[in-house]
PDB file of C-alpha atoms in Angstrom:
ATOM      1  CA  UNK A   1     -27.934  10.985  -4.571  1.00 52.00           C
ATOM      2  CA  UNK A   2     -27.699  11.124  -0.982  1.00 63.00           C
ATOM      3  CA  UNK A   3     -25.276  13.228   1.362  1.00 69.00           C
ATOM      4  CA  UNK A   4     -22.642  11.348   3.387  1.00 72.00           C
ATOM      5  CA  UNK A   5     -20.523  13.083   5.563  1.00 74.00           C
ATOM      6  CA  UNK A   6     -17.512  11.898   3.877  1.00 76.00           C
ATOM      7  CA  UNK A   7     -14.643   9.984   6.505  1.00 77.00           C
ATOM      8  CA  UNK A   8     -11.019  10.780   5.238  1.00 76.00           C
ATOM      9  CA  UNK A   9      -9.745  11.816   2.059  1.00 75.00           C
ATOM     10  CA  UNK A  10     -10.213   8.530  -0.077  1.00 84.00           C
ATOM     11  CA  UNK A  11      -7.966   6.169  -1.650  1.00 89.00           C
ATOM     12  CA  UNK A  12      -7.093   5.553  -5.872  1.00 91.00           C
ATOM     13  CA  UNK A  13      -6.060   2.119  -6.468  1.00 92.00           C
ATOM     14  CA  UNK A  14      -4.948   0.183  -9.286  1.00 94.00           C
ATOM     15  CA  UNK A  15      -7.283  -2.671 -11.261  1.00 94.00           C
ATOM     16  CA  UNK A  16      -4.484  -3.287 -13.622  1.00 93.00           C
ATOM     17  CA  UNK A  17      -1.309  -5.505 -12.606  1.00 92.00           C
ATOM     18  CA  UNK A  18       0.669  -2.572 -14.473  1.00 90.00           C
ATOM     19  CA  UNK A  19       3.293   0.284 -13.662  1.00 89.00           C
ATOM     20  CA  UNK A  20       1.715   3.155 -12.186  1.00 87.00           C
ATOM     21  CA  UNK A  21       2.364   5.629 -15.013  1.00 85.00           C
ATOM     22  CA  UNK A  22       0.757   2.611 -17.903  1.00 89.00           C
ATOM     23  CA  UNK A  23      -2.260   1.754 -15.248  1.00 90.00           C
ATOM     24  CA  UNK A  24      -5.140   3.298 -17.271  1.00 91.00           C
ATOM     25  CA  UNK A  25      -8.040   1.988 -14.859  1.00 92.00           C
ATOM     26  CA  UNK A  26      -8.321   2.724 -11.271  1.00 92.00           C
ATOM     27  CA  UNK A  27     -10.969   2.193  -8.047  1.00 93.00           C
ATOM     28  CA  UNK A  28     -11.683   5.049  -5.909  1.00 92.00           C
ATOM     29  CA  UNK A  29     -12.931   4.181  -2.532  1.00 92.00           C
ATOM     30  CA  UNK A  30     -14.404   6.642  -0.326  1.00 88.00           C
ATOM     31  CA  UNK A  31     -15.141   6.152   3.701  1.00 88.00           C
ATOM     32  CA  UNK A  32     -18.548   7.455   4.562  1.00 83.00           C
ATOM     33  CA  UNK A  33     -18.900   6.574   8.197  1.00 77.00           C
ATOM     34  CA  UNK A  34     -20.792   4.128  10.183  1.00 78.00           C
ATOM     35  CA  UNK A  35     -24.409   2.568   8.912  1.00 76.00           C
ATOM     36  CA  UNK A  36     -27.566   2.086  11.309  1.00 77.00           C
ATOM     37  CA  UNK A  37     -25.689  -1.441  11.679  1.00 82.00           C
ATOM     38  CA  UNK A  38     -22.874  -0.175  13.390  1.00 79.00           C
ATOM     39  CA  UNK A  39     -20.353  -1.257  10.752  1.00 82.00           C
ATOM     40  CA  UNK A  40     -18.237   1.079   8.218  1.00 82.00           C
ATOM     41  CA  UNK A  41     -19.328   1.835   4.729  1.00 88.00           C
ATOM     42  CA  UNK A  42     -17.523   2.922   1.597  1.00 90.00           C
ATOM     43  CA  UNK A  43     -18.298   4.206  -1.631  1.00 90.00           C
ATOM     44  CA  UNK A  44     -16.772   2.594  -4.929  1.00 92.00           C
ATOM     45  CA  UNK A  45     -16.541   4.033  -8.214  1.00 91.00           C
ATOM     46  CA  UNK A  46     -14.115   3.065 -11.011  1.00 93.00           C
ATOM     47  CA  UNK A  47     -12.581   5.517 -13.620  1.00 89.00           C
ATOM     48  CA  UNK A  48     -10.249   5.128 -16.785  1.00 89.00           C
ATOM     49  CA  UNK A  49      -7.268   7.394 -17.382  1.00 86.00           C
ATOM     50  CA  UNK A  50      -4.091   8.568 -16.063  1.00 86.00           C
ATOM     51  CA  UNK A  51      -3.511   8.441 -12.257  1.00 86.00           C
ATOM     52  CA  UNK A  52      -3.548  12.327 -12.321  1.00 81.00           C
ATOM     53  CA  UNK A  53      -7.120  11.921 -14.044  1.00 79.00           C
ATOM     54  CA  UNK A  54      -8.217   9.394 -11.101  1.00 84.00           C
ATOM     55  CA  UNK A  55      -7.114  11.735  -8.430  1.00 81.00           C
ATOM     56  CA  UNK A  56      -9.292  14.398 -10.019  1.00 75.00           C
ATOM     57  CA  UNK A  57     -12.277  11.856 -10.384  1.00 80.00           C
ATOM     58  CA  UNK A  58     -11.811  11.116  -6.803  1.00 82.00           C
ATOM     59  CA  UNK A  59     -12.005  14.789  -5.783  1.00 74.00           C
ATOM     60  CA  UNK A  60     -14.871  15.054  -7.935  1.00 74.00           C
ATOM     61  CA  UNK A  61     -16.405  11.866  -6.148  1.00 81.00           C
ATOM     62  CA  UNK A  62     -15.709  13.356  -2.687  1.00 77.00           C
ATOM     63  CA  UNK A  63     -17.742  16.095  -4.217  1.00 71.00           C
ATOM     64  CA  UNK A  64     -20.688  14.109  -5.166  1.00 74.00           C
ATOM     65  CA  UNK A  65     -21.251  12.325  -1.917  1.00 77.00           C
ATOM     66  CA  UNK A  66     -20.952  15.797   0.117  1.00 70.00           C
ATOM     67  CA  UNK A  67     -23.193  17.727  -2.586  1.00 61.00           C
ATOM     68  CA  UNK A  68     -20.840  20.059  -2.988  1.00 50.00           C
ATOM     69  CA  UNK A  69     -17.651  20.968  -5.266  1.00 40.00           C
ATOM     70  CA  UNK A  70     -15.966  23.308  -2.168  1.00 42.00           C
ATOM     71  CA  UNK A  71     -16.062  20.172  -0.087  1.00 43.00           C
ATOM     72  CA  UNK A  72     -14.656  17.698  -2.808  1.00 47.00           C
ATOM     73  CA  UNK A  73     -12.107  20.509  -2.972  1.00 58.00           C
ATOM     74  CA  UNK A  74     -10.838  20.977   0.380  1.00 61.00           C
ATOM     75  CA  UNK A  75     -10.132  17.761   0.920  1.00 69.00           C
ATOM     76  CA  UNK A  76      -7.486  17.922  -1.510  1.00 82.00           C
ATOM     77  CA  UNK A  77      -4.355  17.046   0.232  1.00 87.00           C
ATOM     78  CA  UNK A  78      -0.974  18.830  -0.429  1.00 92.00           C
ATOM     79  CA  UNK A  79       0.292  15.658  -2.350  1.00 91.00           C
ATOM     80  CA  UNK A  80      -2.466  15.807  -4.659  1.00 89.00           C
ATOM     81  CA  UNK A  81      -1.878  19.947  -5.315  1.00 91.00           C
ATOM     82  CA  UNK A  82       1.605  19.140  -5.831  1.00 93.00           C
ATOM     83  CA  UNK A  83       0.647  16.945  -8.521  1.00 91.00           C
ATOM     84  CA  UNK A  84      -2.171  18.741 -10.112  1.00 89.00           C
ATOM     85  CA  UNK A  85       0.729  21.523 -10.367  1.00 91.00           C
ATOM     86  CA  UNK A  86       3.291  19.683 -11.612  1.00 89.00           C
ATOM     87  CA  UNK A  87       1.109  18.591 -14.282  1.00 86.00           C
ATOM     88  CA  UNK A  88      -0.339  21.389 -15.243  1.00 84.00           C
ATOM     89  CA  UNK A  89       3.003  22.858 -15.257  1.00 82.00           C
ATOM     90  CA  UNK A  90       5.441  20.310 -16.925  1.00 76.00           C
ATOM     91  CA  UNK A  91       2.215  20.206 -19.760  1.00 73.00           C
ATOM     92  CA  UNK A  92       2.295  24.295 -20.311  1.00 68.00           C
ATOM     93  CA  UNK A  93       6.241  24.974 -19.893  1.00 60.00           C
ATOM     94  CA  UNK A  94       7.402  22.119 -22.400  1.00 52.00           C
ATOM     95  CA  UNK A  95       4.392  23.331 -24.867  1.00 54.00           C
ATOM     96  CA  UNK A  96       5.671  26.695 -24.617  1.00 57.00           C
ATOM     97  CA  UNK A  97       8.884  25.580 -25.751  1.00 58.00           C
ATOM     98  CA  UNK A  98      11.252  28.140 -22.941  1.00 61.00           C
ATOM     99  CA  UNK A  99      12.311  25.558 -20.755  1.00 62.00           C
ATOM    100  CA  UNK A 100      14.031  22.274 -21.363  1.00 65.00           C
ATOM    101  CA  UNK A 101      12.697  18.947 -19.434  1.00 68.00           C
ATOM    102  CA  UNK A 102      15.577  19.544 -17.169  1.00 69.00           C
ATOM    103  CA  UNK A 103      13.394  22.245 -15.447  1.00 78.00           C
ATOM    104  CA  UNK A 104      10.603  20.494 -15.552  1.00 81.00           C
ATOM    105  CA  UNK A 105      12.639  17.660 -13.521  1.00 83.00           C
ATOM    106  CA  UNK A 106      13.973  20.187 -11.210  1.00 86.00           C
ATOM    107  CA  UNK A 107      10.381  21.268 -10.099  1.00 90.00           C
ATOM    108  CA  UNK A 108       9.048  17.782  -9.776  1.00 91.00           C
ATOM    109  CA  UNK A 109      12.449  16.961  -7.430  1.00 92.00           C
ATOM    110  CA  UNK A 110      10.874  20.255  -5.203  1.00 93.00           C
ATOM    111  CA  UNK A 111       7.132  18.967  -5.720  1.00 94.00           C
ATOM    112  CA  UNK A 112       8.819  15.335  -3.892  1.00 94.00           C
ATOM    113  CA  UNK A 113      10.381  17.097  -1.191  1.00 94.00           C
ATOM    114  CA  UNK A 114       7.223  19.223  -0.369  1.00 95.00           C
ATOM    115  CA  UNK A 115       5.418  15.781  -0.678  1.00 93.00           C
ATOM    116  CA  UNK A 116       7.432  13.878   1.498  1.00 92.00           C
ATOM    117  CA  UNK A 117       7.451  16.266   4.027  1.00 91.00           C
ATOM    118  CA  UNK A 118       3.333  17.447   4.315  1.00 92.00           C
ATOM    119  CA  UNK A 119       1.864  15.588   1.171  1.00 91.00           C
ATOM    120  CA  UNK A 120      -0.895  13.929   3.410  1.00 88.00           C
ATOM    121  CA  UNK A 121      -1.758  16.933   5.307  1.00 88.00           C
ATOM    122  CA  UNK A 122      -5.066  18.542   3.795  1.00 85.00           C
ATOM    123  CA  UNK A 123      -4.258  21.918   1.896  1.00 87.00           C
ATOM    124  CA  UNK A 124      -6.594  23.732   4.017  1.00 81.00           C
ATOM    125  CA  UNK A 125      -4.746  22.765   7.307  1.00 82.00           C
ATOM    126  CA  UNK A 126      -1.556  24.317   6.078  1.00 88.00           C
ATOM    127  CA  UNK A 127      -0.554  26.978   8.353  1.00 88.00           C
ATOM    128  CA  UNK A 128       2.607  29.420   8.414  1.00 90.00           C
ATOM    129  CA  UNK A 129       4.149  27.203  11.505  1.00 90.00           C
ATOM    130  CA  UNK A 130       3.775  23.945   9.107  1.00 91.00           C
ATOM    131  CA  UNK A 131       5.122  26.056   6.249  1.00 93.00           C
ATOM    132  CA  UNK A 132       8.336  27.420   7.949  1.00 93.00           C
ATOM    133  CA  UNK A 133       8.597  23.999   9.841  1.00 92.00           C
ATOM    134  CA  UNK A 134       8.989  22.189   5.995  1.00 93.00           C
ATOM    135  CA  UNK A 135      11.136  24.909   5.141  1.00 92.00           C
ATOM    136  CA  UNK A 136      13.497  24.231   8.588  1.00 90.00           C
ATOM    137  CA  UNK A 137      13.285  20.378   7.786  1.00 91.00           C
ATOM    138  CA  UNK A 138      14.590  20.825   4.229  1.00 90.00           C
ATOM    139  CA  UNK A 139      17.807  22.837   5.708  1.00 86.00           C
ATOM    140  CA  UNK A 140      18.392  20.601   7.958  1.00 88.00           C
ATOM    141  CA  UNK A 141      18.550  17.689   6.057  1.00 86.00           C
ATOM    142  CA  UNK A 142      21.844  19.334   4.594  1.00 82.00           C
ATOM    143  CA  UNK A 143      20.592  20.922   1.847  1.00 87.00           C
ATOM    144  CA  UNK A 144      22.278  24.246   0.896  1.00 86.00           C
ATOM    145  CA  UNK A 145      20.445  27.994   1.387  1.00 88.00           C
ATOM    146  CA  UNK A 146      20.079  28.059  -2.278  1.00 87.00           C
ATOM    147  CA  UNK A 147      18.543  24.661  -2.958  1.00 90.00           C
ATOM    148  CA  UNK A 148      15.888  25.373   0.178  1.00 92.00           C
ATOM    149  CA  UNK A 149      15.086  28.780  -1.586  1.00 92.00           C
ATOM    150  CA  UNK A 150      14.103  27.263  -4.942  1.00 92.00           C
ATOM    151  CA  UNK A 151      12.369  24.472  -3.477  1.00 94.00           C
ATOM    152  CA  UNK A 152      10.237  27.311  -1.281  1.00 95.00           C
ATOM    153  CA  UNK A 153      10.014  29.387  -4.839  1.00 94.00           C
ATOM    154  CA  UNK A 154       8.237  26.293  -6.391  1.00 94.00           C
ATOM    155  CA  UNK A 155       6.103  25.665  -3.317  1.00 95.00           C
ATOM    156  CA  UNK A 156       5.047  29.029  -3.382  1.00 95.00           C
ATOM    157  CA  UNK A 157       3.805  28.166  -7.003  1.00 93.00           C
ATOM    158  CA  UNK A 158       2.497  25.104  -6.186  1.00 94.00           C
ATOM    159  CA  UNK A 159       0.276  27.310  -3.425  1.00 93.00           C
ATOM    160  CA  UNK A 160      -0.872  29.713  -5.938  1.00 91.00           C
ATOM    161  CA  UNK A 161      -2.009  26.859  -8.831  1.00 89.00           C
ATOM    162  CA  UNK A 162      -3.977  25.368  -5.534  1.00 88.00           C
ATOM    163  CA  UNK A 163      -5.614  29.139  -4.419  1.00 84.00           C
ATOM    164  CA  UNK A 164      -6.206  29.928  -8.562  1.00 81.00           C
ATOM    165  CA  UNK A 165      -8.404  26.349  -8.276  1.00 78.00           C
ATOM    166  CA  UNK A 166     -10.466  27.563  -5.342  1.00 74.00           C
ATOM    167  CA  UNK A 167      -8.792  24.530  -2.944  1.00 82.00           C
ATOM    168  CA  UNK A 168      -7.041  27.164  -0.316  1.00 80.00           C
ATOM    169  CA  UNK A 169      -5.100  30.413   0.130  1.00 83.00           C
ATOM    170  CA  UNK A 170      -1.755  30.542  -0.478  1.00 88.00           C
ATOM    171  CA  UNK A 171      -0.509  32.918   2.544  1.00 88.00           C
ATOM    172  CA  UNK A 172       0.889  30.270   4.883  1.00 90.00           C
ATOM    173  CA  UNK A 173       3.750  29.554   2.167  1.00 93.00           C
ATOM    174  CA  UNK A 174       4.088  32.979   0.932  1.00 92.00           C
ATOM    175  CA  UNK A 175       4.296  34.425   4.220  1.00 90.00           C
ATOM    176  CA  UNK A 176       7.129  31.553   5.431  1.00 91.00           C
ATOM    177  CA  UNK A 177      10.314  32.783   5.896  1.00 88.00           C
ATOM    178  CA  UNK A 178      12.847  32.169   3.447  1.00 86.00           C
ATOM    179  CA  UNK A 179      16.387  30.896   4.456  1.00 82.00           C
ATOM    180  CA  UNK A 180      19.510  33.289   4.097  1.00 76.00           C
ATOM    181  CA  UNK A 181      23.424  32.139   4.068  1.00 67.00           C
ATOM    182  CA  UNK A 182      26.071  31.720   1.666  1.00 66.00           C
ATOM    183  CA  UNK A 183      26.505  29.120  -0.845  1.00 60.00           C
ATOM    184  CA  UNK A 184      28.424  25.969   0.508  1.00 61.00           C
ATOM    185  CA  UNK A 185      32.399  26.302  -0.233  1.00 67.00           C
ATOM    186  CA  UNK A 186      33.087  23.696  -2.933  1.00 68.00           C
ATOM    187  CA  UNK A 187      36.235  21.506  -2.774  1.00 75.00           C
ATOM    188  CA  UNK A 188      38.025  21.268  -5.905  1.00 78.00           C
ATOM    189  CA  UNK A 189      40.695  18.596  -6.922  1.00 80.00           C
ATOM    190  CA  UNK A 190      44.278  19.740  -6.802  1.00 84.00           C
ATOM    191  CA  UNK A 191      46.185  19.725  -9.523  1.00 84.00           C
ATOM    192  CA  UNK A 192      47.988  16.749  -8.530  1.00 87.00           C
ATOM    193  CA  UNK A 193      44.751  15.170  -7.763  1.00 88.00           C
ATOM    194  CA  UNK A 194      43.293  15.729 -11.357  1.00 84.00           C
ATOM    195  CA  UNK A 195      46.585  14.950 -13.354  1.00 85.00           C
ATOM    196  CA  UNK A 196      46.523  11.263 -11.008  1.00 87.00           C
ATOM    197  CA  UNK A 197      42.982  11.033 -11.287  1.00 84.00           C
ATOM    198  CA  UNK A 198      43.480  11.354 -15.502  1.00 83.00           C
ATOM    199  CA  UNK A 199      46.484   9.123 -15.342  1.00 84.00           C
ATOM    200  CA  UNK A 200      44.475   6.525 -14.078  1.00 84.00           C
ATOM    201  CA  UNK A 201      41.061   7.028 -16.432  1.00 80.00           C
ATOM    202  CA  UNK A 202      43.964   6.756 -19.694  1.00 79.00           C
ATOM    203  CA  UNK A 203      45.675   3.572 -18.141  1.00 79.00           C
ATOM    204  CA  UNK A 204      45.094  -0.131 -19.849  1.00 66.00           C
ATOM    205  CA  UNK A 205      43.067   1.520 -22.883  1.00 65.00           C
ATOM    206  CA  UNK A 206      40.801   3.114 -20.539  1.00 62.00           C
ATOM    207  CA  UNK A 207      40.182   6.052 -22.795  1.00 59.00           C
ATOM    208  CA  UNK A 208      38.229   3.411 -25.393  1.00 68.00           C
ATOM    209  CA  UNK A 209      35.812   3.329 -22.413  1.00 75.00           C
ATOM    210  CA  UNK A 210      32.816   6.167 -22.834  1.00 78.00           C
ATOM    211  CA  UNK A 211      32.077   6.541 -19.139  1.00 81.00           C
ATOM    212  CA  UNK A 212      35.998   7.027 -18.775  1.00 83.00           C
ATOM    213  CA  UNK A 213      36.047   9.112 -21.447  1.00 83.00           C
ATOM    214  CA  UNK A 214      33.128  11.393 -20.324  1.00 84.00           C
ATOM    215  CA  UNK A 215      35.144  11.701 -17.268  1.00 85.00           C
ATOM    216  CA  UNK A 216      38.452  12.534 -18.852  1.00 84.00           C
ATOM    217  CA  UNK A 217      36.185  15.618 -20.616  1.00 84.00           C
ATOM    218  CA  UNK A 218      35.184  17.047 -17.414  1.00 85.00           C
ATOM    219  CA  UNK A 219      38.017  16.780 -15.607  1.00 84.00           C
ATOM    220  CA  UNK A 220      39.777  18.564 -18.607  1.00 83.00           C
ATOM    221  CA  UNK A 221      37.700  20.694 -20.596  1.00 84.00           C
ATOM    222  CA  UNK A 222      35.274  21.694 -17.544  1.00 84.00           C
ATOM    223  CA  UNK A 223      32.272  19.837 -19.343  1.00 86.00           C
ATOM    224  CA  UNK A 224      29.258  19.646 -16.795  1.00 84.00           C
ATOM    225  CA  UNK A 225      27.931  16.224 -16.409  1.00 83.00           C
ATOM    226  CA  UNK A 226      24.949  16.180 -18.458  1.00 82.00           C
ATOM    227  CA  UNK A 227      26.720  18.110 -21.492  1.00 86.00           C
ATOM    228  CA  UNK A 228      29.222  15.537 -21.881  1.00 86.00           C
ATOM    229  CA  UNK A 229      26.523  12.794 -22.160  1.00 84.00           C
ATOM    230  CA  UNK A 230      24.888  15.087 -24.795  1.00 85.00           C
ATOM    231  CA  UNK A 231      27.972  14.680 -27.168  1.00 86.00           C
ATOM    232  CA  UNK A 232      27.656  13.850 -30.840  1.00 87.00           C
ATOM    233  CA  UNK A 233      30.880  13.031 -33.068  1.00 87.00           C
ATOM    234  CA  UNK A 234      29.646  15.911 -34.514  1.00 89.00           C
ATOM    235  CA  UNK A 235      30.419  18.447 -32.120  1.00 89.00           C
ATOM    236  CA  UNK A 236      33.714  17.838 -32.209  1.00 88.00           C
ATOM    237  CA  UNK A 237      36.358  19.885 -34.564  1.00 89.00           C
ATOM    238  CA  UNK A 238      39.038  17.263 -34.644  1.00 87.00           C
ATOM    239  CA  UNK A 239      41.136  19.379 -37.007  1.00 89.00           C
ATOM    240  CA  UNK A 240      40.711  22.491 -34.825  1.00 89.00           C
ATOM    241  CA  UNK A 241      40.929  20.267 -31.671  1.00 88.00           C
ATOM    242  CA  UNK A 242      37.771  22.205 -30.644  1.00 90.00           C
ATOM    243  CA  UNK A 243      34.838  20.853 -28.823  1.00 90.00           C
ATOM    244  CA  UNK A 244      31.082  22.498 -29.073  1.00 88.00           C
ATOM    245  CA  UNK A 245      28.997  22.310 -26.317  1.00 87.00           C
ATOM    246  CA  UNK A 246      25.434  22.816 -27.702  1.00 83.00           C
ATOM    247  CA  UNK A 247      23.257  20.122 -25.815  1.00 80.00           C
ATOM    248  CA  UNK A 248      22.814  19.012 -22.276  1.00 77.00           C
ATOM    249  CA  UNK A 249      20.570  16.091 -20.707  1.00 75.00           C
ATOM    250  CA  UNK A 250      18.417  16.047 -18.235  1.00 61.00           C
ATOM    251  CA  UNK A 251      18.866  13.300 -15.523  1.00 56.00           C
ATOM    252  CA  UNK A 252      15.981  10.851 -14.382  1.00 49.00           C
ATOM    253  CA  UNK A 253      14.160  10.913 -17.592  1.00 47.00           C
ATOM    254  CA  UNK A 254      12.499   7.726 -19.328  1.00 46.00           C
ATOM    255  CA  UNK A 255      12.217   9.238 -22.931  1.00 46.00           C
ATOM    256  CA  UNK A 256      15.511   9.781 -24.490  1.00 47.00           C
ATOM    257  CA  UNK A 257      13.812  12.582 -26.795  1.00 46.00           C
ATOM    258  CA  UNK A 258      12.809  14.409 -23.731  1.00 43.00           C
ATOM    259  CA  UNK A 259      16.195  14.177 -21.577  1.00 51.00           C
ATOM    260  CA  UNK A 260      18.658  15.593 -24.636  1.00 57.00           C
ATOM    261  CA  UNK A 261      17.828  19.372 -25.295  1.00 56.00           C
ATOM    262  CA  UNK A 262      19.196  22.662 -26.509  1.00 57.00           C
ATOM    263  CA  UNK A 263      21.206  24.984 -24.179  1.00 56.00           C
ATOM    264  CA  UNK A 264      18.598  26.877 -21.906  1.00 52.00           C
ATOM    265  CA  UNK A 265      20.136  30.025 -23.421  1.00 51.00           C
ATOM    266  CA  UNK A 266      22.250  31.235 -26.212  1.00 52.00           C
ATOM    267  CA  UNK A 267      25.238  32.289 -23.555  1.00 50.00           C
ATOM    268  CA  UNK A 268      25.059  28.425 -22.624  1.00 52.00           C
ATOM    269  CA  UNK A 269      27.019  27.437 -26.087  1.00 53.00           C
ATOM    270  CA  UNK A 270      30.514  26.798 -25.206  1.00 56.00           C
ATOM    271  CA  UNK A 271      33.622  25.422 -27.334  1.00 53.00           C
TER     272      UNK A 271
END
């Protein structure tokens, strides 16, 4: 084959009128400059498998039509190294059984933010100043110190998977600076605030409602959100009048199996 001095970083799209995460057949489409008629070309080539798969293919593609893998690899983008992290993580972590799918979720909410912020910049143009200027955006969208330091702790990750896969060096993240401050003072509810709040929740059989109820648990027993959904009749000791927190779920997941989970460690069980 030819060399083309490749135009861009290429597009994946769809050939199936499906959902993004059921499409299972895609068309890359690659710009390789003008012909000797003046007019833009592109390369076509159509792949089966995920969308994770296709954006591999297409890197692969890139590769072909430059004739060589180090050029179908820095064009990688830092959208695509987010995902080719995420997926490589989310697979290995949930194999190896020591963290729940609520982790997993937590590092694809960072992988977003990084994406939203620099995903179409090319990994290779990534520079300590675009690094610590992510970094600055993410605090001042009104996120606290703490959330902006695990976001930068998964980016730095995310950097690392990229430089293990030959794409780019992971420096400019490792070297931006990471934000200091305390944690955000939390307002609580008085206790006239809770005992009205309850009052209301327990009014016109509102207790026989599960959202209310859920609720009601919180606000009284200091159940976290996600444990109270986890509930089974069986965790609770109605002759002792005990409750046993053992589970917790895991928001913004599509497989029930996958968002209800064990504790993420033995000092997690509660009654």
């Amino acid at each position: 084959m030819p060399r083309y001095e490749v135009r861009g970083d290429g597009v994946v799209r769809p050939l199936e009128d499906k959902p993004k995460s059921q499409c299972r057949k895609w068309q890359i489409r690659v710009a390789v400059g003008r012909g000797a008629d003046g007019k833009y070309r592109t390369k076509c080539k159509t792949v089966r498998g995920t969308y994770t798969s296709a954006v591999a293919a297409k890197r692969d593609f890139i590769a072909e039509l430059t004739g060589g893998l180090a050029k179908g690899r820095s064009a990688m983008t830092v959208g695509e190294c987010c995902d080719a992290f995420l997926a490589d993580y989310a697979a290995g972590k949930t194999a190896s059984g020591k963290v729940t799918a609520y982790t997993v979720q937590n590092t694809k909410s960072a992988m977003n933010h990084i994406k939203l912020a620099v995903g179409d910049m090319r990994m290779t143009s990534v520079t300590e100043k675009v690094a610590d200027d992510v970094i600055l955006s993410l605090s001042n969208e009104g996120l606290s110190p703490a959330s902006v330091r695990r976001i930068r702790a998964k980016a730095i990750l995310m950097a690392k998977h990229a430089e293990s896969k030959g794409v780019a060096p992971a420096d400019p993240w490792e070297r931006s600076r990471n934000p200091v401050g305390k944690p955000q003072e939390r307002r609580c509810a008085s206790t006239r605030q809770a005992s009205a709040l309850a009052r209301r929740l327990s009014e016109d059989g509102g207790a026989a409602d599960g959202r209310r109820t859920a609720v009601l648990l919180c606000l009284c027993c200091g159940l976290r959100r996600g444990e109270a959904c986890a509930l089974e009749w069986r965790d609770v000791d109605f002759d002792e009048r005990v409750i046993h927190v053992r589970h917790g779920v895991a928001p913004d997941e599509d497989d029930e199996d996958a968002r209800r989970g064990p504790r993420r460690t033995d000092d997690g069980a509660r009654v």
